[in-house]
XYZ file of C-alpha atoms in Angstrom:
353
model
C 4.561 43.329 -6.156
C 4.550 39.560 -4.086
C 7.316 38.438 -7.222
C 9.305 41.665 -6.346
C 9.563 41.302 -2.224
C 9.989 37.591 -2.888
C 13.251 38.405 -5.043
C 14.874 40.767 -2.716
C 14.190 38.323 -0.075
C 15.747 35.098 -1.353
C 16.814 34.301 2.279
C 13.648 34.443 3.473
C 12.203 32.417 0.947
C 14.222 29.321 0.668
C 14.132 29.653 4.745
C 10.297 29.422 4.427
C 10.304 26.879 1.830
C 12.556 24.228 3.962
C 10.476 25.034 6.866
C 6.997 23.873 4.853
C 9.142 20.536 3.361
C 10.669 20.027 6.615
C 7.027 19.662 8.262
C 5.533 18.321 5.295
C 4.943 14.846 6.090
C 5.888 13.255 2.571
C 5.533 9.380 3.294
C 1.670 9.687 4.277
C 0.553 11.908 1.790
C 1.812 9.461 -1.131
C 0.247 6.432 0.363
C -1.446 4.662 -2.305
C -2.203 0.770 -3.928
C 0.156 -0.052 -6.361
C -1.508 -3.180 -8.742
C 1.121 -5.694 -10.066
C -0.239 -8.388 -12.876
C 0.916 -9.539 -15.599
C -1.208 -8.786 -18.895
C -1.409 -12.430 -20.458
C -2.200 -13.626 -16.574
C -4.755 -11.498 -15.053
C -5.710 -8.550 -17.178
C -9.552 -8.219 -16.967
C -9.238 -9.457 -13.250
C -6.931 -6.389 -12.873
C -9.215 -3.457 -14.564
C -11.759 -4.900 -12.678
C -10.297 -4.245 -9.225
C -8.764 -1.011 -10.504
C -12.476 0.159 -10.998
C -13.721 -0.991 -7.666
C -10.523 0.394 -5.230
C -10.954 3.545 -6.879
C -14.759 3.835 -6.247
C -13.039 3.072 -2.250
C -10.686 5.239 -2.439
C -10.688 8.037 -4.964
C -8.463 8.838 -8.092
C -4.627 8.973 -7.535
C -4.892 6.148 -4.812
C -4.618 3.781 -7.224
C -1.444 2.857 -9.615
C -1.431 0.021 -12.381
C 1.738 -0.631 -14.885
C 5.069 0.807 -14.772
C 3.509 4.377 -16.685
C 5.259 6.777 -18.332
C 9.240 5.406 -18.396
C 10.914 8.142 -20.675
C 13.462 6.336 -23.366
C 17.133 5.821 -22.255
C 16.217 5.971 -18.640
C 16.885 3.170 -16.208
C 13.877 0.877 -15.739
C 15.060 -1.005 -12.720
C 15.244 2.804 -10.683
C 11.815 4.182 -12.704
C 10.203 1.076 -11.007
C 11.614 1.660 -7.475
C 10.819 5.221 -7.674
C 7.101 4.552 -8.645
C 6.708 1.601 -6.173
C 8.117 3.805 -3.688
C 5.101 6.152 -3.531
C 2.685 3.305 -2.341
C 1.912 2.037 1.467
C 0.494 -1.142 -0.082
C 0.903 -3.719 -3.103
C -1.103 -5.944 -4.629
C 0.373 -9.048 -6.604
C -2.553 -10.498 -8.848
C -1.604 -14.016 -9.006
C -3.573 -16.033 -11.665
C -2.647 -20.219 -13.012
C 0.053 -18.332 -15.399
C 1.640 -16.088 -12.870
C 4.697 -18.733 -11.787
C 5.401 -20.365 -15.020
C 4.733 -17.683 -17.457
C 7.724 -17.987 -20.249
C 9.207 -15.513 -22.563
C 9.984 -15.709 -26.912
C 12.866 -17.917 -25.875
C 11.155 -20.489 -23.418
C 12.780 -19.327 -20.031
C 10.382 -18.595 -17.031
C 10.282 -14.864 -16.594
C 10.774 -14.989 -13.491
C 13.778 -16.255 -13.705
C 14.648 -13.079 -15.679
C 16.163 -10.713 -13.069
C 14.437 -7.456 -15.501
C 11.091 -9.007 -15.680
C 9.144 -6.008 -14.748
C 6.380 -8.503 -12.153
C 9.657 -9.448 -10.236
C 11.176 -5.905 -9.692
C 8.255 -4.564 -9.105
C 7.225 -7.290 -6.318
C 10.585 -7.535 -5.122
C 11.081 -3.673 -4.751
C 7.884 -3.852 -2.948
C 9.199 -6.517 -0.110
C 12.749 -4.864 0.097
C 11.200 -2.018 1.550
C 8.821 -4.177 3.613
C 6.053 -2.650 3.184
C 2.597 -4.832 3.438
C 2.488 -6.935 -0.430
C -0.853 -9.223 -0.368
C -1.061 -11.860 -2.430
C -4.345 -12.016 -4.570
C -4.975 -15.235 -5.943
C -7.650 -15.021 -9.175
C -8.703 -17.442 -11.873
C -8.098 -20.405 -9.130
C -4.340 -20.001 -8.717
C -3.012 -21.582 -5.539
C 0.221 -20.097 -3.868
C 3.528 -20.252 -4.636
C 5.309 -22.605 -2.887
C 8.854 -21.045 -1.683
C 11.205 -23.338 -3.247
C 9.805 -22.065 -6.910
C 10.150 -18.633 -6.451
C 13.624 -16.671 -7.339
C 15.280 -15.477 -4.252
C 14.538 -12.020 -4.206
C 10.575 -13.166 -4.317
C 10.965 -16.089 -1.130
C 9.115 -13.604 1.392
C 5.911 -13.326 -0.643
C 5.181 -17.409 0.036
C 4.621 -16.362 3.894
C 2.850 -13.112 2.795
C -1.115 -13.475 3.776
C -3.258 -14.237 0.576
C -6.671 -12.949 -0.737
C -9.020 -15.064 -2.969
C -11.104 -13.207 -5.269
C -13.876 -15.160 -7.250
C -16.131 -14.516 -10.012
C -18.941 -15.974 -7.488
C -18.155 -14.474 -5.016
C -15.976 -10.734 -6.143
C -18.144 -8.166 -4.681
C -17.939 -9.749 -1.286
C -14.482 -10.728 -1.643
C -13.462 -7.643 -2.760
C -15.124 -5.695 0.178
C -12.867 -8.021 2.958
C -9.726 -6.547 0.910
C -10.869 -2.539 1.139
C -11.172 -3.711 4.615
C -7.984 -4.464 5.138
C -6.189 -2.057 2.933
C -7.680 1.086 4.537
C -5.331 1.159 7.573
C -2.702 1.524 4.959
C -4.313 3.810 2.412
C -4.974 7.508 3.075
C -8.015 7.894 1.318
C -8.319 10.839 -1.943
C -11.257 12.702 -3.464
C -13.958 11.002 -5.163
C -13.777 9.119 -8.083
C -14.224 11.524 -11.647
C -13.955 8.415 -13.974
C -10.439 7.461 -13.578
C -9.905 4.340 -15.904
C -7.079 1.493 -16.108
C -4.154 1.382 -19.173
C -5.608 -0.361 -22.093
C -3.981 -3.501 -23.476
C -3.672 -2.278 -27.176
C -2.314 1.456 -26.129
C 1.157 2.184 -24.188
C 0.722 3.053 -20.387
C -0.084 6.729 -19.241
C 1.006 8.321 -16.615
C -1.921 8.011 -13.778
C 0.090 8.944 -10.943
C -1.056 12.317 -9.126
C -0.040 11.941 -6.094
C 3.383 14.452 -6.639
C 1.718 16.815 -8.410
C -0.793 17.457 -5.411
C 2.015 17.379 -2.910
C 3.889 20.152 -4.933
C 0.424 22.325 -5.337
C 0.035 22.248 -1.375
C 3.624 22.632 -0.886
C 3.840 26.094 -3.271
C 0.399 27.068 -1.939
C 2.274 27.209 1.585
C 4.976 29.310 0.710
C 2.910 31.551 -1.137
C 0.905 32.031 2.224
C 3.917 32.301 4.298
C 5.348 35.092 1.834
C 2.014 36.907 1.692
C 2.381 37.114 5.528
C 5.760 38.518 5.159
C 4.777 40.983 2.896
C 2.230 42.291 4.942
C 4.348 42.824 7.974
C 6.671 44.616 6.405
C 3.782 46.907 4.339
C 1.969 47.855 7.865
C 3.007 49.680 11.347
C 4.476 47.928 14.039
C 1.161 48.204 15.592
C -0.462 46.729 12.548
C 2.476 43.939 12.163
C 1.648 42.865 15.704
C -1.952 42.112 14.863
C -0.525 40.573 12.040
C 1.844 38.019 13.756
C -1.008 37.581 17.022
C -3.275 36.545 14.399
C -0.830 34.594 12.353
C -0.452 32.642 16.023
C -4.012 31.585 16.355
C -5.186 30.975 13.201
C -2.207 29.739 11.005
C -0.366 27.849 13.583
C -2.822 25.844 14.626
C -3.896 25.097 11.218
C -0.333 24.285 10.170
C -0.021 21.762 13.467
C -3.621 20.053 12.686
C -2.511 19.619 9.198
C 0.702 17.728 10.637
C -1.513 15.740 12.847
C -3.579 14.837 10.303
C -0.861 13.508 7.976
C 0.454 11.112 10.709
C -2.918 9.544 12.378
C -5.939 9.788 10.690
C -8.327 10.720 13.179
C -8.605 10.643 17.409
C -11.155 7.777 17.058
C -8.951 5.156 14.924
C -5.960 6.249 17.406
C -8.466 4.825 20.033
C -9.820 1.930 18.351
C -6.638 0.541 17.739
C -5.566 0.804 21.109
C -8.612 -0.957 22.285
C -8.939 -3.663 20.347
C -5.022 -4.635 20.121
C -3.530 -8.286 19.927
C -0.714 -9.665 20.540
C 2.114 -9.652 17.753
C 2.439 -12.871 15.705
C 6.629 -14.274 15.010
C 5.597 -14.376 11.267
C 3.026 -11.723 9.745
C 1.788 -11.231 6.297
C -0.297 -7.685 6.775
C 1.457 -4.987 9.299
C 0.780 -4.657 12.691
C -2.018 -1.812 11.847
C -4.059 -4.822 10.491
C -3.545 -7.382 13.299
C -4.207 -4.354 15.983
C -7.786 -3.304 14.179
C -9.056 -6.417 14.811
C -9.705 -7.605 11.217
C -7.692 -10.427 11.502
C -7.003 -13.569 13.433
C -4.616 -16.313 13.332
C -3.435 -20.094 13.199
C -0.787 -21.581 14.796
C 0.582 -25.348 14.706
C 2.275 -26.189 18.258
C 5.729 -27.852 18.498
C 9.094 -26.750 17.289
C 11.370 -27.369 14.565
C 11.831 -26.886 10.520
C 8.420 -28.953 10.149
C 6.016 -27.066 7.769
C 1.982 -26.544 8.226
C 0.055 -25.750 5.291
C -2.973 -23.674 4.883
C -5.773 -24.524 2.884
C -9.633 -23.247 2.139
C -12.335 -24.718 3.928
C -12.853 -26.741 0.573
C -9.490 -27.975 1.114
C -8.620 -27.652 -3.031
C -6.494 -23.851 -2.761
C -3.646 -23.818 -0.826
C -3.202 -20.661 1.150
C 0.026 -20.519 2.068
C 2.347 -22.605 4.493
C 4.201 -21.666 8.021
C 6.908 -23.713 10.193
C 5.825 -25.235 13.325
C 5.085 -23.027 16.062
C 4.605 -19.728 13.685
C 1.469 -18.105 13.750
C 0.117 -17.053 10.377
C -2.595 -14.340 10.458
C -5.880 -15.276 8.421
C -9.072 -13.480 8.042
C -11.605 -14.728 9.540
C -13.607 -17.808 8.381
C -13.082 -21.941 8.059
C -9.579 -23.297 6.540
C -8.122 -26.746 6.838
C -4.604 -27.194 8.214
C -2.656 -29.954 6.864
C 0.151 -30.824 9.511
C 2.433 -34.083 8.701
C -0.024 -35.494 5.355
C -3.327 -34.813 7.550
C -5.809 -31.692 7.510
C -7.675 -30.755 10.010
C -10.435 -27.632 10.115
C -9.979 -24.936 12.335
C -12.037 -21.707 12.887
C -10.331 -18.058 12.574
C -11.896 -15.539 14.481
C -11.272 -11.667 14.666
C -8.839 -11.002 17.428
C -8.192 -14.266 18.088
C -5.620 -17.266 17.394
C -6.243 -20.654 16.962
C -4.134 -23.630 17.886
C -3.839 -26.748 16.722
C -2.102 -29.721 17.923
């Protein structure tokens, strides 16, 4: 009976199906992590973290390889497409990361199809947040070393995790990647491609969005159908009730998609800072307070370079003047051949002279 007043209604139906995608709000229900590695670089360091941001944030918030490319099609736009679906990415960095070579002896990232450089450099064309995550005692990039399309990631915010230290190191990165991550179910034993088998598809994320979007068309032609099935008098409770049950519902849903509750709307207004010129999270990190920052006064094309409180890992680096955000804790800033510590504190920036 619905498929037969759905058919002689085709008008009505497409109208109510653009009204649910129109409201829909697409880009925050697809947020997710997408992990980039390479396999000979930092595979176990990359199934472990799999396992541990899923237990965070539930299955389908979490993507690893480029899954489920069907032959003949385009690689380059199968990447940009998948990338495209996640608020957040996360380029494992171990010692073979920068001078990994292929059969032939070239670097691969000189290769412009080497699937860790589209992938990354998809990521920062679109500008969304890309940490850094240096395992296995990698140090950063410098910029000069990196193809062009990859430049941006040297001034992109780092995250150390070590075999010491990974629970605890791990936990500082959930931190930060919540403001970007809109959190799923639970976790039902989810697990990461295996190195000897090809990559399956892991990505849910569409399929829910096309459940919820068919659910709400099949509501709003159920409603239809009713008010055409009862009295006027009937219809009108019909549509009063449709008013202050459904709308509302419809409009919290919205809400909802766009800010995640009243009380993180708050908390980031509260606890805001000031804006660095040079960023490597967004400004939801900087304005929750997780973060603080270094800067290195004076002006000009002078670089400052960032080091751990040990003073062996490089950070990153940052011209004169530029703040770079940190998370808290003790670095050492090397300006002109001579580091110097300096504290990071939440909220706050730190100058040096």
């Amino acid at each position: 009976m619905l498929i037969l007043y759905l058919s002689a209604n085709s008008i009505q139906f497409r109208q109510a199906v653009q009204q649910v995608t129109r409201d829909f709000n697409w880009e925050n229900a697809m947020r997710a992590i997408f992990i980039s590695y390479r396999r000979e670089d930092a595979e176990g360091q990359a199934g472990r973290l799999f396992h541990d941001l899923v237990a965070n944030f539930g299955d389908g918030s979490v993507f690893m390889d480029v899954a489920g490319i069907e032959p003949g099609r385009d690689f380059r736009r199968a990447i940009d497409e998948q990338v495209a679906t996640c608020g957040v990415l996360l380029a494992l960095i171990g010692t073979n990361w920068l001078d990994a070579n292929d059969g032939s002896g070239r670097r691969r990232l000189d290769d412009p199809m080497d699937f860790v450089r589209l992938e990354t450099a998809s990521a920062l064309k679109r500008d969304i947040p890309v940490i850094p995550v240096l395992v296995r005692g990698a140090s950063m990039p410098r910029v000069e070393v990196l193809p062009e399309d990859l430049k941006e990631l040297a001034f992109r915010n780092a995250v150390e995790l070590t075999h010491a230290r990974w629970d605890s190191d791990v936990q500082v990165l959930v931190k930060a990647l919540r403001p970007h991550v809109q959190a799923k179910t639970e976790p039902t034993g989810l697990h990461p491609p295996s190195a000897q088998s090809e990559p399956s598809p892991t990505r849910t994320g569409p399929s829910r969005i096309i459940i919820a979007v068919l659910g709400s068309v099949l509501v709003l032609a159920l409603v239809g159908y009713l008010w055409h099935q009862k009295s006027s008098e009937e219809a009108a409770r019909v549509v009063e009730q449709t008013e202050s049950v459904d709308l509302p519902i419809a409009q919290r849903t919205g809400e909802e998609n766009t800010i995640p509750s009243a009380s993180v709307e708050a908390a980031s207004a509260s606890t805001a800072v000031p804006q660095p010129e040079r960023v490597g999270l967004s400004s939801t990190v900087a304005a929750s307070g997780t973060l603080g920052s270094v800067v290195v006064l004076g002006t000009g094309d002078d670089l400052y370079y960032i080091y751990d409180a040990s003073g062996e890992k490089q950070l990153g680096y940052e011209r004169t003047g530029n703040a770079r955000e940190l998370f808290p804790g003790n670095y050492l800033v090397e300006v002109s051949g001579v580091k110097r510590p300096v504290t990071v504190r939440p909220g706050q920036q730190s100058a040096v002279q």
